[in-house]
XYZ file of C-alpha atoms in Angstrom:
503
model
C 9.732 22.286 12.331
C 6.010 23.778 13.721
C 3.182 22.029 13.238
C 1.312 25.194 11.745
C 3.987 25.195 9.378
C 3.865 21.518 8.466
C 2.921 21.016 4.798
C 0.039 18.987 3.752
C 1.822 16.279 2.587
C 0.259 13.133 1.507
C 2.206 9.969 2.255
C 0.127 7.921 -0.305
C -3.282 10.227 -0.955
C -4.381 13.121 -2.708
C -5.831 16.630 -1.103
C -7.614 16.890 -4.311
C -11.000 17.716 -5.114
C -12.732 17.160 -8.473
C -12.312 20.106 -11.086
C -14.940 22.352 -12.540
C -14.118 21.199 -15.941
C -18.060 20.037 -17.554
C -18.127 16.635 -18.693
C -19.565 16.790 -22.517
C -18.588 14.571 -25.700
C -15.617 15.732 -27.711
C -15.172 14.032 -30.891
C -11.704 12.915 -31.282
C -10.599 15.327 -28.863
C -7.443 14.903 -26.770
C -9.842 14.445 -23.536
C -11.669 11.542 -25.317
C -8.215 10.116 -26.256
C -6.960 10.171 -23.048
C -10.058 8.191 -21.502
C -9.874 5.848 -24.333
C -6.484 5.212 -23.326
C -7.845 4.569 -19.507
C -10.479 1.949 -20.574
C -8.638 0.252 -22.960
C -5.564 -0.432 -20.047
C -8.260 -1.100 -18.057
C -9.919 -3.927 -19.851
C -6.667 -5.304 -21.355
C -5.357 -5.814 -17.776
C -8.870 -7.485 -17.081
C -8.920 -9.898 -19.866
C -5.800 -11.048 -18.890
C -6.773 -11.717 -15.593
C -9.845 -13.569 -16.371
C -8.262 -15.897 -18.861
C -5.808 -16.696 -16.743
C -8.093 -17.732 -14.085
C -10.313 -20.080 -16.717
C -7.125 -21.771 -17.281
C -7.091 -23.164 -13.663
C -9.025 -25.078 -11.331
C -8.997 -23.187 -7.594
C -8.717 -24.303 -4.573
C -9.474 -22.097 -1.565
C -5.633 -22.520 -0.751
C -5.170 -21.377 -4.298
C -7.850 -18.193 -3.965
C -6.036 -16.694 -1.157
C -2.485 -18.123 -1.023
C 0.340 -19.473 -3.558
C 2.573 -20.474 -1.104
C 5.919 -21.633 -1.683
C 5.371 -21.586 -5.664
C 7.049 -18.530 -7.183
C 10.560 -18.127 -8.433
C 13.288 -14.893 -7.763
C 11.706 -13.342 -10.410
C 7.859 -13.634 -10.401
C 8.238 -12.410 -6.294
C 9.661 -9.306 -7.116
C 8.022 -8.484 -10.077
C 4.596 -8.847 -8.237
C 6.130 -7.337 -4.966
C 7.377 -4.225 -6.967
C 3.622 -4.312 -8.629
C 1.572 -4.562 -5.567
C 3.702 -2.057 -3.880
C 3.385 0.814 -6.079
C -0.064 2.674 -7.023
C -0.927 5.603 -7.931
C 0.341 7.763 -5.146
C 3.568 7.570 -6.912
C 2.065 9.576 -9.488
C 0.837 12.285 -6.530
C 2.968 12.262 -3.456
C 6.328 12.418 -4.082
C 6.138 14.884 -6.425
C 4.347 17.445 -4.067
C 6.744 16.092 -1.270
C 9.230 17.485 -3.791
C 7.905 20.893 -3.688
C 8.681 21.918 -0.313
C 10.922 18.951 1.161
C 13.256 18.801 -1.786
C 16.028 15.944 -2.109
C 16.059 15.610 2.115
C 11.914 14.560 2.040
C 12.557 12.218 -1.361
C 15.359 10.415 0.013
C 13.475 9.341 2.844
C 10.416 8.470 1.336
C 12.421 5.976 -1.144
C 14.174 4.695 1.959
C 10.694 4.568 3.537
C 9.232 2.952 0.769
C 12.067 0.409 0.448
C 12.757 -0.620 3.945
C 9.194 -2.812 4.714
C 10.690 -5.147 1.718
C 13.844 -5.002 3.897
C 12.147 -5.966 7.242
C 10.187 -8.399 5.926
C 12.831 -10.557 4.849
C 14.160 -11.467 8.578
C 10.450 -11.157 9.778
C 9.502 -13.276 7.298
C 11.673 -16.271 7.410
C 10.774 -16.180 11.014
C 7.216 -16.740 10.189
C 7.630 -18.915 7.548
C 9.443 -21.634 9.931
C 7.155 -20.872 13.196
C 3.567 -21.083 10.903
C 4.498 -23.133 7.735
C 1.421 -23.215 6.485
C 0.060 -19.497 7.546
C -2.293 -17.428 5.532
C -2.696 -14.010 7.487
C -0.887 -11.908 10.113
C -4.067 -11.785 11.809
C -4.359 -15.615 12.058
C -0.921 -15.423 13.427
C -2.158 -12.623 15.937
C -5.183 -15.015 17.060
C -2.949 -18.078 17.887
C -0.211 -16.387 19.378
C -2.334 -13.967 21.536
C -5.751 -14.407 21.784
C -8.851 -12.315 20.733
C -7.529 -9.332 22.437
C -4.607 -8.534 20.440
C -6.294 -10.330 17.453
C -9.270 -7.772 17.730
C -6.592 -4.571 17.621
C -4.662 -6.039 14.562
C -7.668 -6.927 12.465
C -9.097 -3.487 13.186
C -5.436 -1.843 12.297
C -5.247 -4.188 8.887
C -8.716 -3.410 8.017
C -8.870 -0.079 8.690
C -4.996 0.660 6.985
C -5.776 -1.271 3.708
C -9.259 -0.206 3.138
C -7.976 3.057 3.266
C -5.407 2.634 0.918
C -7.564 1.078 -1.367
C -9.930 3.887 -1.268
C -7.347 6.351 -2.107
C -6.033 4.067 -5.222
C -9.230 4.409 -6.480
C -10.081 8.309 -5.898
C -6.143 8.981 -7.155
C -7.108 7.287 -10.476
C -10.174 9.106 -10.370
C -8.969 12.740 -9.758
C -5.830 12.068 -12.214
C -8.223 11.321 -15.015
C -10.739 14.117 -14.198
C -7.912 16.418 -14.466
C -6.595 15.536 -17.368
C -9.803 14.846 -19.554
C -12.590 16.273 -17.368
C -13.989 12.587 -16.750
C -16.491 12.335 -13.487
C -14.786 10.904 -10.616
C -18.054 8.127 -10.477
C -17.506 7.271 -14.366
C -13.457 6.538 -13.994
C -13.501 5.031 -10.468
C -16.330 2.571 -11.645
C -14.562 1.568 -14.959
C -11.278 0.655 -13.346
C -12.788 -0.704 -10.064
C -15.145 -3.079 -12.006
C -12.093 -4.105 -14.342
C -10.022 -5.250 -11.396
C -12.648 -6.621 -9.486
C -13.573 -8.638 -12.720
C -10.387 -11.002 -12.568
C -9.349 -10.383 -8.640
C -12.916 -11.895 -7.536
C -12.783 -14.789 -10.229
C -9.249 -15.869 -10.003
C -7.981 -14.511 -6.255
C -3.883 -14.565 -5.449
C -3.240 -16.329 -8.677
C -5.050 -13.895 -11.438
C -3.236 -11.368 -9.138
C -0.094 -12.613 -9.286
C -0.150 -13.324 -13.174
C -1.779 -9.606 -13.499
C 1.600 -7.996 -11.192
C 4.133 -9.587 -13.965
C 2.131 -7.874 -16.504
C 1.929 -4.234 -15.199
C 5.359 -4.096 -13.618
C 6.947 -4.810 -17.126
C 4.326 -2.192 -18.189
C 5.187 0.295 -14.977
C 9.076 0.176 -15.226
C 9.539 1.313 -18.922
C 6.476 3.876 -18.948
C 7.840 5.407 -15.787
C 11.316 5.773 -17.255
C 10.066 7.339 -20.409
C 7.292 9.858 -18.501
C 10.614 11.061 -16.260
C 12.943 11.358 -19.199
C 9.967 12.607 -21.531
C 9.122 15.329 -18.836
C 12.674 16.365 -17.279
C 13.496 16.978 -20.975
C 10.616 18.938 -21.741
C 11.344 21.041 -18.751
C 14.675 22.179 -19.591
C 17.039 19.210 -19.131
C 19.867 20.486 -16.820
C 18.564 23.740 -17.323
C 15.971 23.045 -14.538
C 18.463 22.609 -11.876
C 20.141 25.901 -12.328
C 16.433 27.201 -12.075
C 15.908 25.504 -8.727
C 19.247 26.513 -8.057
C 17.628 30.227 -8.387
C 14.262 29.873 -7.206
C 14.716 27.420 -4.804
C 17.614 26.144 -3.180
C 16.821 24.867 0.149
C 15.294 22.214 -1.732
C 18.557 21.010 -3.204
C 19.735 20.580 0.328
C 20.001 17.357 2.418
C 19.928 19.287 5.379
C 16.622 21.362 4.741
C 14.799 20.794 8.147
C 11.396 20.383 7.061
C 12.540 17.689 4.657
C 14.198 15.742 6.830
C 11.743 15.854 9.210
C 9.302 14.358 6.970
C 11.797 12.116 5.322
C 12.519 10.722 9.192
C 8.304 10.456 9.103
C 8.074 8.647 5.884
C 10.418 6.149 7.281
C 8.756 5.401 10.339
C 5.470 5.522 9.045
C 5.299 3.462 5.743
C 7.358 0.752 7.435
C 5.027 0.043 10.313
C 1.762 0.659 8.080
C 3.128 -2.090 5.467
C 4.184 -4.870 7.766
C 0.165 -4.576 8.673
C -0.323 -5.156 4.605
C -1.593 -8.518 4.094
C -0.482 -8.412 0.561
C 3.251 -8.703 1.570
C 2.399 -11.498 3.901
C 1.010 -13.289 0.787
C 4.142 -12.707 -0.851
C 6.340 -13.596 1.712
C 4.515 -17.328 1.585
C 5.027 -17.518 -2.216
C 8.410 -17.195 -2.258
C 9.729 -20.749 -2.958
C 12.334 -21.309 -0.490
C 14.628 -18.767 2.172
C 16.766 -17.975 -0.990
C 14.440 -16.922 -3.250
C 12.260 -14.833 -0.361
C 15.899 -12.803 0.336
C 16.736 -12.069 -3.032
C 13.234 -11.093 -4.415
C 12.798 -8.655 -1.434
C 16.083 -7.240 -1.903
C 15.612 -6.642 -5.737
C 12.453 -4.955 -5.056
C 13.562 -2.840 -2.075
C 16.318 -1.756 -4.832
C 13.722 -0.998 -7.900
C 11.432 0.674 -5.536
C 13.549 3.610 -4.955
C 13.956 5.235 -8.255
C 10.226 4.600 -8.575
C 9.989 7.086 -5.958
C 12.611 9.388 -6.232
C 12.087 9.863 -9.673
C 8.253 11.465 -9.987
C 9.339 13.244 -6.851
C 11.906 15.075 -8.635
C 9.750 16.555 -10.867
C 7.596 18.184 -8.288
C 11.101 20.161 -7.566
C 11.149 20.663 -11.205
C 7.608 22.040 -10.925
C 8.524 24.354 -8.342
C 11.316 25.993 -10.009
C 8.727 26.168 -12.993
C 6.397 27.745 -11.070
C 3.289 25.583 -11.827
C 2.616 24.237 -8.054
C -0.335 26.266 -6.757
C -1.832 23.028 -6.425
C 0.836 20.958 -4.820
C -0.597 17.710 -4.898
C -1.127 17.644 -8.499
C 2.741 19.131 -9.345
C 3.979 16.435 -11.647
C 0.717 17.426 -13.610
C 0.825 20.814 -13.884
C 4.629 20.372 -15.269
C 3.644 17.526 -17.526
C 0.066 19.649 -18.699
C 2.395 22.839 -19.534
C 5.293 21.749 -20.719
C 5.402 18.504 -21.958
C 3.828 16.816 -25.701
C 0.432 15.526 -25.560
C 1.578 11.932 -26.148
C 3.548 11.486 -23.020
C -0.089 12.753 -20.865
C -0.919 9.776 -22.620
C 1.324 7.576 -21.608
C 1.211 9.133 -18.126
C -2.856 7.976 -18.519
C -1.849 4.203 -19.173
C 0.689 4.438 -16.491
C -1.682 5.552 -13.634
C -4.050 2.781 -14.658
C -1.219 0.064 -14.226
C 0.052 1.367 -11.177
C -3.708 1.549 -9.708
C -4.795 -1.603 -10.954
C -1.780 -3.424 -9.271
C -2.150 -2.048 -6.121
C -5.719 -3.029 -5.799
C -5.984 -5.973 -6.857
C -3.257 -6.580 -4.276
C -5.764 -5.067 -1.422
C -8.470 -6.712 -2.389
C -7.072 -10.025 -2.487
C -5.310 -9.064 0.794
C -8.572 -8.281 2.493
C -10.693 -11.645 0.930
C -7.347 -13.622 2.456
C -8.027 -12.009 6.015
C -11.749 -12.521 5.912
C -11.450 -15.928 4.438
C -8.866 -17.279 6.651
C -11.332 -16.431 10.101
C -14.490 -17.938 8.122
C -12.364 -20.928 7.493
C -11.440 -21.017 11.120
C -14.669 -19.800 12.699
C -16.778 -22.242 10.542
C -14.698 -25.497 10.032
C -17.418 -27.726 8.424
C -18.009 -25.139 5.618
C -16.888 -26.511 2.491
C -14.637 -25.339 -0.182
C -17.570 -24.252 -2.659
C -19.073 -21.760 -0.007
C -15.897 -20.559 1.035
C -15.039 -19.635 -2.375
C -18.189 -18.349 -2.862
C -18.386 -15.789 0.495
C -14.836 -14.839 -0.169
C -16.449 -13.466 -3.841
C -19.049 -11.692 -2.308
C -16.968 -10.078 0.302
C -14.347 -9.136 -2.508
C -17.654 -7.262 -4.627
C -18.630 -5.339 -1.607
C -15.517 -4.136 -0.235
C -14.936 -2.901 -3.864
C -18.179 -1.348 -4.243
C -17.669 0.449 -1.296
C -14.402 2.028 -2.491
C -16.260 2.905 -5.898
C -19.190 4.789 -4.004
C -16.268 6.872 -1.760
C -14.223 7.475 -4.385
C -16.879 8.688 -6.459
C -17.112 11.526 -3.916
C -13.278 12.987 -4.361
C -12.581 13.281 -0.410
C -9.310 13.430 0.539
C -8.414 10.725 3.299
C -5.103 11.749 4.306
C -5.965 12.427 7.853
C -7.526 8.699 7.759
C -4.584 7.252 6.560
C -2.016 9.194 8.711
C -4.318 7.580 11.587
C -3.726 4.282 10.597
C -0.239 4.554 10.116
C -0.157 5.844 14.066
C -1.974 3.220 15.158
C 0.322 0.631 12.837
C 3.213 2.651 14.521
C 2.133 1.337 18.049
C 1.347 -2.037 17.240
C 4.304 -2.940 15.121
C 6.606 -3.875 18.041
C 3.821 -5.786 20.414
C 2.709 -7.601 17.056
C 6.040 -9.252 15.777
C 7.673 -9.228 19.360
C 5.854 -12.464 19.466
C 7.724 -13.985 17.409
C 10.731 -14.064 19.151
C 10.023 -13.026 22.878
C 8.132 -16.232 24.434
C 7.069 -14.455 27.512
C 5.349 -11.598 26.138
C 1.886 -12.126 26.565
C -1.621 -11.134 24.712
C -2.250 -9.023 27.632
C 0.797 -7.166 27.385
C 0.709 -6.722 23.397
C -2.463 -5.053 24.035
C -1.327 -2.580 26.637
C 1.611 -1.882 24.817
C -0.249 -0.744 21.792
C -2.665 1.282 23.491
C 0.309 3.443 25.631
C 1.730 3.967 22.072
C -1.112 5.129 20.820
C -2.196 6.801 23.806
C 1.488 8.852 23.461
C 1.266 9.211 19.867
C -2.146 10.688 19.960
C -1.235 13.424 22.560
C 1.494 15.055 19.715
C -0.877 14.291 16.673
C -1.925 17.165 14.659
C -5.437 18.115 14.503
C -7.339 18.262 11.173
C -5.828 21.961 10.545
C -2.583 20.489 11.051
C -2.811 23.845 13.630
C -1.322 22.009 16.332
C 1.023 19.101 17.349
C 4.023 17.515 15.780
C 4.018 14.562 13.479
C 7.444 13.324 13.519
C 7.474 12.781 17.265
C 3.886 11.588 17.566
C 5.351 9.030 15.056
C 8.500 8.634 17.632
C 6.508 8.507 20.408
C 3.691 5.650 19.208
C 6.898 3.517 18.285
C 9.162 4.253 20.922
C 6.637 3.758 24.113
C 5.559 0.395 23.183
C 9.005 -0.681 22.392
C 10.460 0.469 25.981
C 7.605 -1.056 27.457
C 8.076 -4.371 25.988
C 11.466 -4.581 26.918
C 10.274 -4.697 30.577
C 6.985 -6.928 30.369
C 8.532 -9.530 28.010
C 10.143 -10.421 31.006
C 7.560 -10.989 33.490
C 4.681 -13.430 31.630
C 4.764 -16.973 31.475
C 6.281 -18.655 28.613
C 4.514 -19.498 25.590
C 5.635 -22.442 23.553
C 6.110 -21.153 20.217
C 6.163 -24.690 18.670
C 2.234 -24.546 18.968
C 1.859 -22.041 16.250
C 3.180 -24.988 13.995
C 0.050 -27.548 14.884
C -2.521 -24.985 15.654
C -2.424 -22.873 11.976
C -3.254 -25.495 8.933
C -3.790 -25.699 5.428
C -7.274 -24.997 4.648
C -8.559 -28.303 3.406
C -11.293 -28.329 0.147
């Protein structure tokens, strides 16, 4: 697929701008009702998280980790809730409008694959670093400053862009439906999420994830069933076959290439998502980790594919003038008003379930490093700095989200860098002779190779799939050589070097 013809697929992002609908008070209007659903949902989740936090006495460890504390059901629920975000309502449907079922198959597999990969990697990490807190902490001890700086930069870039995208997504969705200013929605949902995340930390995040998962799954099923029925049920398939038969083919080249890109990009990026590593450590034992992540992987696939199929239906119905909001275009054109309200509640649950994970994940990286750099800091001071860091990150994300910018290109860049860094980082779990210097060399070589083929912001040159394949393959090939040349590292040192944070 030539780069010039590459669709502006969003990955997990949104190519939208604020609509021109002016904000004004509308007494008892559908717009105010939609906004009321958003506010009520956000406040409900915030109240649940805060009340849960008030019933607990938090240590620093509790604030950033729930190590070895959860069973299969809780772990699976929080992994699912954390993985899903408002992007589910935008990007799969957009991919469906041009990539069809082939792109959606890759999207679903790519979204589930990180959970499958994290089973062996997570078990290995728990064995070598049983008291660990973050991936960056492991890299510092295993590789030293150079690769640590690269890894932290990758993690922060990826998670901050993801956080900003989630806030932008919910703000744009509510603006599209109710005409609400972006800043208002971003402030309401952002403040509600910060209220319990900054106060209760990881424990409150996990508690609300369980509630959000219980809300997301039935509402998603209701949304799909209602939208499919409103679009004509099986008659919609006949329209797709008549209007866009290529979208139903698993050999549709644009869809196949996009699907492969999704798999590489999403797997690599999510391995640098601190929220996943927190959940690797929260599983009570190895059996719980395996079962919970397998369940989560199975659940995530339909969560991604079902909204994507609505994008295919929107294409057949001719409501894809703005592909990024294809599903919303279909809903607003054929669905009853009550279903739109269901989608608003679903959007809030999806957004807050991923935002709280991202906020607490960023805080965990900051706190673990602060405890290492300032070992004399007391627990109270560490908690205070952690909460302040959460507020600062959220405030910045709200400010950016209120502008309605598309951060697609930044997200793709972050995914590319993750693809280049993933093998060098995790090879250190197994190859004792693979050094920090070799890890940096491999990562930079992968970034350079991928950048050579990476598209420009207008997608007028380059080739996305080629850039991701090279970014992942070059470090792998180079690492296979360099891992045999270095001095051996005693992996048992990891256990002794990384300890729990004392209160």
